[in-house]
Short mmCIF file of C-alpha atoms and ligand atoms in Angstrom, two decimals:
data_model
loop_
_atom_site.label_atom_id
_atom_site.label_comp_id
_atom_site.label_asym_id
_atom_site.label_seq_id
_atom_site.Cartn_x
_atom_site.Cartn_y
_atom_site.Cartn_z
CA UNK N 1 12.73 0.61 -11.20
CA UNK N 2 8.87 0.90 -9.38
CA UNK N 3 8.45 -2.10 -7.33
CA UNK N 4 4.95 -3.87 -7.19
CA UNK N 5 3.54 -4.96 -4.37
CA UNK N 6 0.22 -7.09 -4.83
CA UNK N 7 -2.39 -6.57 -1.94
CA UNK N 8 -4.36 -9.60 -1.43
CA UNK N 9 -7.34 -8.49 0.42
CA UNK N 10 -9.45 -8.82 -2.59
CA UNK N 11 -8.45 -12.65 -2.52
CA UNK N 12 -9.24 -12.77 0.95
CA UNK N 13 -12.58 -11.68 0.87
CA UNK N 14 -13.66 -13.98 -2.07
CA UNK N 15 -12.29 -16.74 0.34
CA UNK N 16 -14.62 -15.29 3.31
CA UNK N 17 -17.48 -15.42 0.68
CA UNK N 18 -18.06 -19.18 0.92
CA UNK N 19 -16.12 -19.75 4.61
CA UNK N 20 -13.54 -22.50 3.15
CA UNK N 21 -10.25 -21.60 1.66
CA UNK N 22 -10.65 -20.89 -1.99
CA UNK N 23 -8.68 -19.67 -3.08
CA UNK N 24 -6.21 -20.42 -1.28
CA UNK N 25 -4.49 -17.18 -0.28
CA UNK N 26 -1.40 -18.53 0.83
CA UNK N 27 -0.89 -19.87 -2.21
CA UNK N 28 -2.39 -16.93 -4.87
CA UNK N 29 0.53 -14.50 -2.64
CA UNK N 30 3.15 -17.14 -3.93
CA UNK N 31 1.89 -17.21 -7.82
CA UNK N 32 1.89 -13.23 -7.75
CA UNK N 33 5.77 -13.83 -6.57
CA UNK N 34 6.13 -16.24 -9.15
CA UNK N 35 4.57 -14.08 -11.91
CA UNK N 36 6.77 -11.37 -11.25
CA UNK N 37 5.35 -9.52 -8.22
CA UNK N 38 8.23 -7.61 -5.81
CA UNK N 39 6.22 -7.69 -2.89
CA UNK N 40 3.13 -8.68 -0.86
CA UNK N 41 0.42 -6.26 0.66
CA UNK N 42 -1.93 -6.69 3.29
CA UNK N 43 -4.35 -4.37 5.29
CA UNK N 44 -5.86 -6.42 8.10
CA UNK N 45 -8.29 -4.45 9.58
CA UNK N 46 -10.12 -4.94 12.64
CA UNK N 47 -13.18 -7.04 11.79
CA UNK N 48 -11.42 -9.40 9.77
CA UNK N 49 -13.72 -9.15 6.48
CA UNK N 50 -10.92 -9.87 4.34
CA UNK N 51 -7.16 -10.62 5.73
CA UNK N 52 -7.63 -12.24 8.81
CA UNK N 53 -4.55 -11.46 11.65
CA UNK N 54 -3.84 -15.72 11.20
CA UNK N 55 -3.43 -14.92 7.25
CA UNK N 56 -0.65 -12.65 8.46
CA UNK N 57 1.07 -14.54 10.15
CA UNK N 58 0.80 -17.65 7.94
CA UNK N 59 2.52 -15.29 5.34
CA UNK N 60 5.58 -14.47 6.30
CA UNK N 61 7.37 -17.76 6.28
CA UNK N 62 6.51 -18.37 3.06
CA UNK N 63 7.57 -15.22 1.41
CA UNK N 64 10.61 -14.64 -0.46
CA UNK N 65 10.19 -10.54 -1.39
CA UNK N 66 8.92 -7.55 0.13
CA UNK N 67 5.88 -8.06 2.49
CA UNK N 68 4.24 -4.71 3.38
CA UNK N 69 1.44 -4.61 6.13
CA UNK N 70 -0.90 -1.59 5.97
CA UNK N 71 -3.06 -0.35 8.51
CA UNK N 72 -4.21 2.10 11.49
CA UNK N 73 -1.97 1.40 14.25
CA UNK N 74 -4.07 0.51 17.41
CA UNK N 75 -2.43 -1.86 19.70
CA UNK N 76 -3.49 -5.35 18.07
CA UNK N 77 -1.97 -3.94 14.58
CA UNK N 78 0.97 -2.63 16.83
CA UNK N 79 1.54 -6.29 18.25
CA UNK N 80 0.89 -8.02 14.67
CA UNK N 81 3.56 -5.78 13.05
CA UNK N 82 6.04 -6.59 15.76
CA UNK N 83 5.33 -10.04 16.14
CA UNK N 84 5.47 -10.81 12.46
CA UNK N 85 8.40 -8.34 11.61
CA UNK N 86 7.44 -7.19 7.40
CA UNK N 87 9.69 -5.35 5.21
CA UNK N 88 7.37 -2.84 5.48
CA UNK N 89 4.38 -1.11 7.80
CA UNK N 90 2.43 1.01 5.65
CA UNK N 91 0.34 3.52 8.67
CA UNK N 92 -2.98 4.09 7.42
CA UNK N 93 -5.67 6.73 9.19
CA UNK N 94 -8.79 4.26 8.79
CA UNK N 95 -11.28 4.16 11.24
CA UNK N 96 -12.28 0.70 12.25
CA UNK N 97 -15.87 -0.56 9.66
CA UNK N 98 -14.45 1.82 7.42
CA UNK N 99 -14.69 0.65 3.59
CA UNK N 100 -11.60 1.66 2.33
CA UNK N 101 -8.44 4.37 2.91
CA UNK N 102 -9.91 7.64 1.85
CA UNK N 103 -7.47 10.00 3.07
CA UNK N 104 -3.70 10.34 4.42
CA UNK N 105 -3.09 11.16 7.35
CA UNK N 106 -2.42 14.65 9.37
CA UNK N 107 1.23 14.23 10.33
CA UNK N 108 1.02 17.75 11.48
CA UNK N 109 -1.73 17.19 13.96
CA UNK N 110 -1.08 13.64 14.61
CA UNK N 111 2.49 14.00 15.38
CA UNK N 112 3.06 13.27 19.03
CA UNK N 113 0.75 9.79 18.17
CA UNK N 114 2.90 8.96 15.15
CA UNK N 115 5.95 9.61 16.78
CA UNK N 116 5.56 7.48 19.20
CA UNK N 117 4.27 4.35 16.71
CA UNK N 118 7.34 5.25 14.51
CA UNK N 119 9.88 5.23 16.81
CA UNK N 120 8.51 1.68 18.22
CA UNK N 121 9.25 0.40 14.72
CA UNK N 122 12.01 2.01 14.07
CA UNK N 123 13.77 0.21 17.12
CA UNK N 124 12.39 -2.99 15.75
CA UNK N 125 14.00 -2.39 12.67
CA UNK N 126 10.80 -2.27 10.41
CA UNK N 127 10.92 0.23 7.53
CA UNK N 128 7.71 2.58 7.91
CA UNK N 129 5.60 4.36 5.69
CA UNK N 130 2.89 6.88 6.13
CA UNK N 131 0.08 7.49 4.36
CA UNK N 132 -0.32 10.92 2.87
CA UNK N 133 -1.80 13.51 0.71
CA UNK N 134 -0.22 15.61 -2.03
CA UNK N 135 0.13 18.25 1.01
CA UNK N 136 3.81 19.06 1.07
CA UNK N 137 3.21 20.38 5.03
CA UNK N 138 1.80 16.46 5.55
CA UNK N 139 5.11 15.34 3.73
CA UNK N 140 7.01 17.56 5.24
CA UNK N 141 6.30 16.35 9.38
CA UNK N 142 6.06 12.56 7.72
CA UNK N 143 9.95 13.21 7.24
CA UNK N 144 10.09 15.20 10.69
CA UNK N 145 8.60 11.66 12.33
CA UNK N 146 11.43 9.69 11.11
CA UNK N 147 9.54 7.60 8.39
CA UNK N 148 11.76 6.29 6.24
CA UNK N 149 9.22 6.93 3.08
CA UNK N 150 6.05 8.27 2.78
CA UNK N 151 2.80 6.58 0.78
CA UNK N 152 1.27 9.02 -1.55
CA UNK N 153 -2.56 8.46 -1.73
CA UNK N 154 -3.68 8.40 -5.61
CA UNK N 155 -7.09 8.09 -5.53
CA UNK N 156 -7.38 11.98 -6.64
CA UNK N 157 -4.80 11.34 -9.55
CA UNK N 158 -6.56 8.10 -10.86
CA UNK N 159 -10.10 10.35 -10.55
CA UNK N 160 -8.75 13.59 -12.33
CA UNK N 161 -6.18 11.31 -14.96
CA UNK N 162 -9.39 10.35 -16.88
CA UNK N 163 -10.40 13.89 -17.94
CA UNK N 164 -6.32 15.80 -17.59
CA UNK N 165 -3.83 13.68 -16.62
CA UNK N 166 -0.89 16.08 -16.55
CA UNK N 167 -2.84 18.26 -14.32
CA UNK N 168 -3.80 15.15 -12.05
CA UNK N 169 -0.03 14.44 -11.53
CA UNK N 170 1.48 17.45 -11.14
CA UNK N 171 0.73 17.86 -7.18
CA UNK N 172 1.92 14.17 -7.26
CA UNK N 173 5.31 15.22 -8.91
CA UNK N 174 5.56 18.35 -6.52
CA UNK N 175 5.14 15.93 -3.30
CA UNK N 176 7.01 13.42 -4.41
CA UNK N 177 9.82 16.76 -4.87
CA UNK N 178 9.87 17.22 -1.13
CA UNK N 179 9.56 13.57 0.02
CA UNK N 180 13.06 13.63 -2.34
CA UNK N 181 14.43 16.56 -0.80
CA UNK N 182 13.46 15.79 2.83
CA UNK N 183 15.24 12.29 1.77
CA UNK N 184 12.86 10.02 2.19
CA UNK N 185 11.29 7.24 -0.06
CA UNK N 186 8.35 7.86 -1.88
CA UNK N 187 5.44 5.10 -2.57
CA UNK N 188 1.81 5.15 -4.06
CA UNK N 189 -0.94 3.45 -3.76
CA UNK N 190 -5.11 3.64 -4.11
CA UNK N 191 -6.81 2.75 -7.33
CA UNK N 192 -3.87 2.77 -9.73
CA UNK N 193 -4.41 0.61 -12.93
CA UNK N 194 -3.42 -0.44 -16.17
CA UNK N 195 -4.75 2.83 -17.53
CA UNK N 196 -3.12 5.12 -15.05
CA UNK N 197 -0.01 3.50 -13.50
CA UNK N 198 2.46 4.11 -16.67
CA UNK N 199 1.63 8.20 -16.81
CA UNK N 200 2.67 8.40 -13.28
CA UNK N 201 5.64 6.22 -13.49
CA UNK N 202 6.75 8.39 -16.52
CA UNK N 203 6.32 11.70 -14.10
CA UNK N 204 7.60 10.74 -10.95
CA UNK N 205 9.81 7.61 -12.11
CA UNK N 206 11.72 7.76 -8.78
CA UNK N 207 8.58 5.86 -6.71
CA UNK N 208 10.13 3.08 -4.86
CA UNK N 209 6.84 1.17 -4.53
CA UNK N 210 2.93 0.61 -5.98
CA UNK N 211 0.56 -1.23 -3.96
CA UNK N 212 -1.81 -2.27 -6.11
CA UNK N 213 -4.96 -4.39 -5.13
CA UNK N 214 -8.76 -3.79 -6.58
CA UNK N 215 -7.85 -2.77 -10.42
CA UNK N 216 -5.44 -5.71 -10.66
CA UNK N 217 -7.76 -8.07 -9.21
CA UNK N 218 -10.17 -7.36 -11.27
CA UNK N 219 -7.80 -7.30 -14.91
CA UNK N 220 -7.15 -10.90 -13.38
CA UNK N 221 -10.89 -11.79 -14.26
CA UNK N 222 -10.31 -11.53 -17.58
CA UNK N 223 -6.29 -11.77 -18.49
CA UNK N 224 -5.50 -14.02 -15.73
CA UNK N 225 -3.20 -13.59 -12.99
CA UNK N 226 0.19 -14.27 -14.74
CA UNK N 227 -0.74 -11.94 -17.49
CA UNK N 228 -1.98 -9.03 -15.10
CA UNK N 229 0.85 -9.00 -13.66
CA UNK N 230 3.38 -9.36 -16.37
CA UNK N 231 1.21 -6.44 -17.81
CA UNK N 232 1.16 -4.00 -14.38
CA UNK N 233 5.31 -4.76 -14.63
CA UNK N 234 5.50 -3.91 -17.75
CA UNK N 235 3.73 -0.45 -16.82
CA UNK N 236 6.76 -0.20 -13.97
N1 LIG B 1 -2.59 1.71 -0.25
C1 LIG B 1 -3.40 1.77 0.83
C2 LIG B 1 -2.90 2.50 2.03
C3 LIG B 1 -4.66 1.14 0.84
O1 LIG B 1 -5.44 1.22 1.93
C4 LIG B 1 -5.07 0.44 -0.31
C5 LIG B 1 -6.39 -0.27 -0.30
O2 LIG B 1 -6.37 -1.30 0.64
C6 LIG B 1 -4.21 0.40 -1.41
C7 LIG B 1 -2.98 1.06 -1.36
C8 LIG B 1 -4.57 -0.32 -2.68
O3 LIG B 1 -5.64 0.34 -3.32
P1 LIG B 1 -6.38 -0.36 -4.50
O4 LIG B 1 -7.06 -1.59 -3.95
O5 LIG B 1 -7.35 0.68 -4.98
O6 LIG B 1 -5.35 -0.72 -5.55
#
């Protein structure tokens, strides 16, 4: 079965909207692991405009399940990662300001770089997980690195699924092939929803992991939390 992790930076920045703390994140990451959530995701980036570094590390005593942290991996997310010692680091090829993950990473062209930031948590005993296209060659050198799975970026399925969807998840299925074969995990993440998560579960049903964050955050608006969730599970 597909765990789901819930990232919270949508939670985070309605907190930052009015400078106090509500809602109160801590506690919104512990009802998504009491409604049924298998994990906890975070991308603290730079500027702080949603998770904050503190939020981080306020979170992981308090978890019981998976807690992933996402993000590009200068030398303060290096230190975080270490310090608070996730499940999971999830390496992301943002820029700084930028708005969201657009693309996976190069692992071809970034490989001496990754290398090096793998193999640091790798000896720290933190399961990692790059970013990625539907690229088998960027799958491929993500297995060559050492990850231990790769994150498949699904914004192009969740685009194309609306007008074909079995031609939006066939390069999907194909990449998530070679992670197999190269025998490494396979995860997904980046605008998955209600209307899109089940399709690609049905294709590709061995993906360890969704991180799911805007859609889900927004189905909370109107079915509640404990319902959204029950309902993305159900999907899985
Ligand atoms: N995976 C990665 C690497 C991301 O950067 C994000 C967005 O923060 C997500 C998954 C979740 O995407 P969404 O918010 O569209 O569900």
């Amino acid at each position: 079965m597909t765990n789901l992790s819930v990232n919270i930076n949508k939670f985070a920045t309605l907190r930052n909207a009015r400078g106090g703390n509500n809602p109160d994140l801590l506690q919104t990451a512990l009802d998504c692991e009491r409604f049924g959530a298998d994990g906890i995701t975070v991308h603290p980036r730079p500027d702080e405009r949603h998770i904050r570094y503190a939020d981080v590390i306020n979170l992981k005593p308090i978890l019981s399940t998976e807690f992933n942290i996402e993000g590009y991996p200068q030398d303060s997310f290096v230190e975080l990662v270490c310090r608070v010692h996730p499940t999971q680091v999830t390496l992301v090829p943002d820029k700084p300001g930028q708005l969201t993950s657009n693309a996976g990473w190069d692992t071809k062209e970034n490989y001496d770089f990754l290398n090096d930031i793998v193999s640091h948590f790798n000896e720290a005993g933190i399961r990692t997980s790059i970013f990625v296209s539907t690229d088998t060659t960027m799958v491929e050198y993500a297995a060559k690195l050492g990850a231990d799975r790769i994150e498949l970026y699904t914004e192009p399925y969740a685009t194309a699924y609306k007008s074909d969807p079995q031609a939006a998840v066939e390069p999907f299925v194909n990449a998530a092939k070679v992670a197999r074969q190269c025998g490494i995990g396979v995860n997904a993440g980046h605008d998955l929803s209600l209307e899109n998560l089940r399709f690609l579960i049905q294709a590709i049903p061995w993906i360890d992991e969704v991180s799911i964050g805007h859609a889900l955050v927004c189905d909370a608006l109107y079915l509640g939390l404990q319902e959204t969730v029950r309902q993305y599970k159900d999907c899985l």
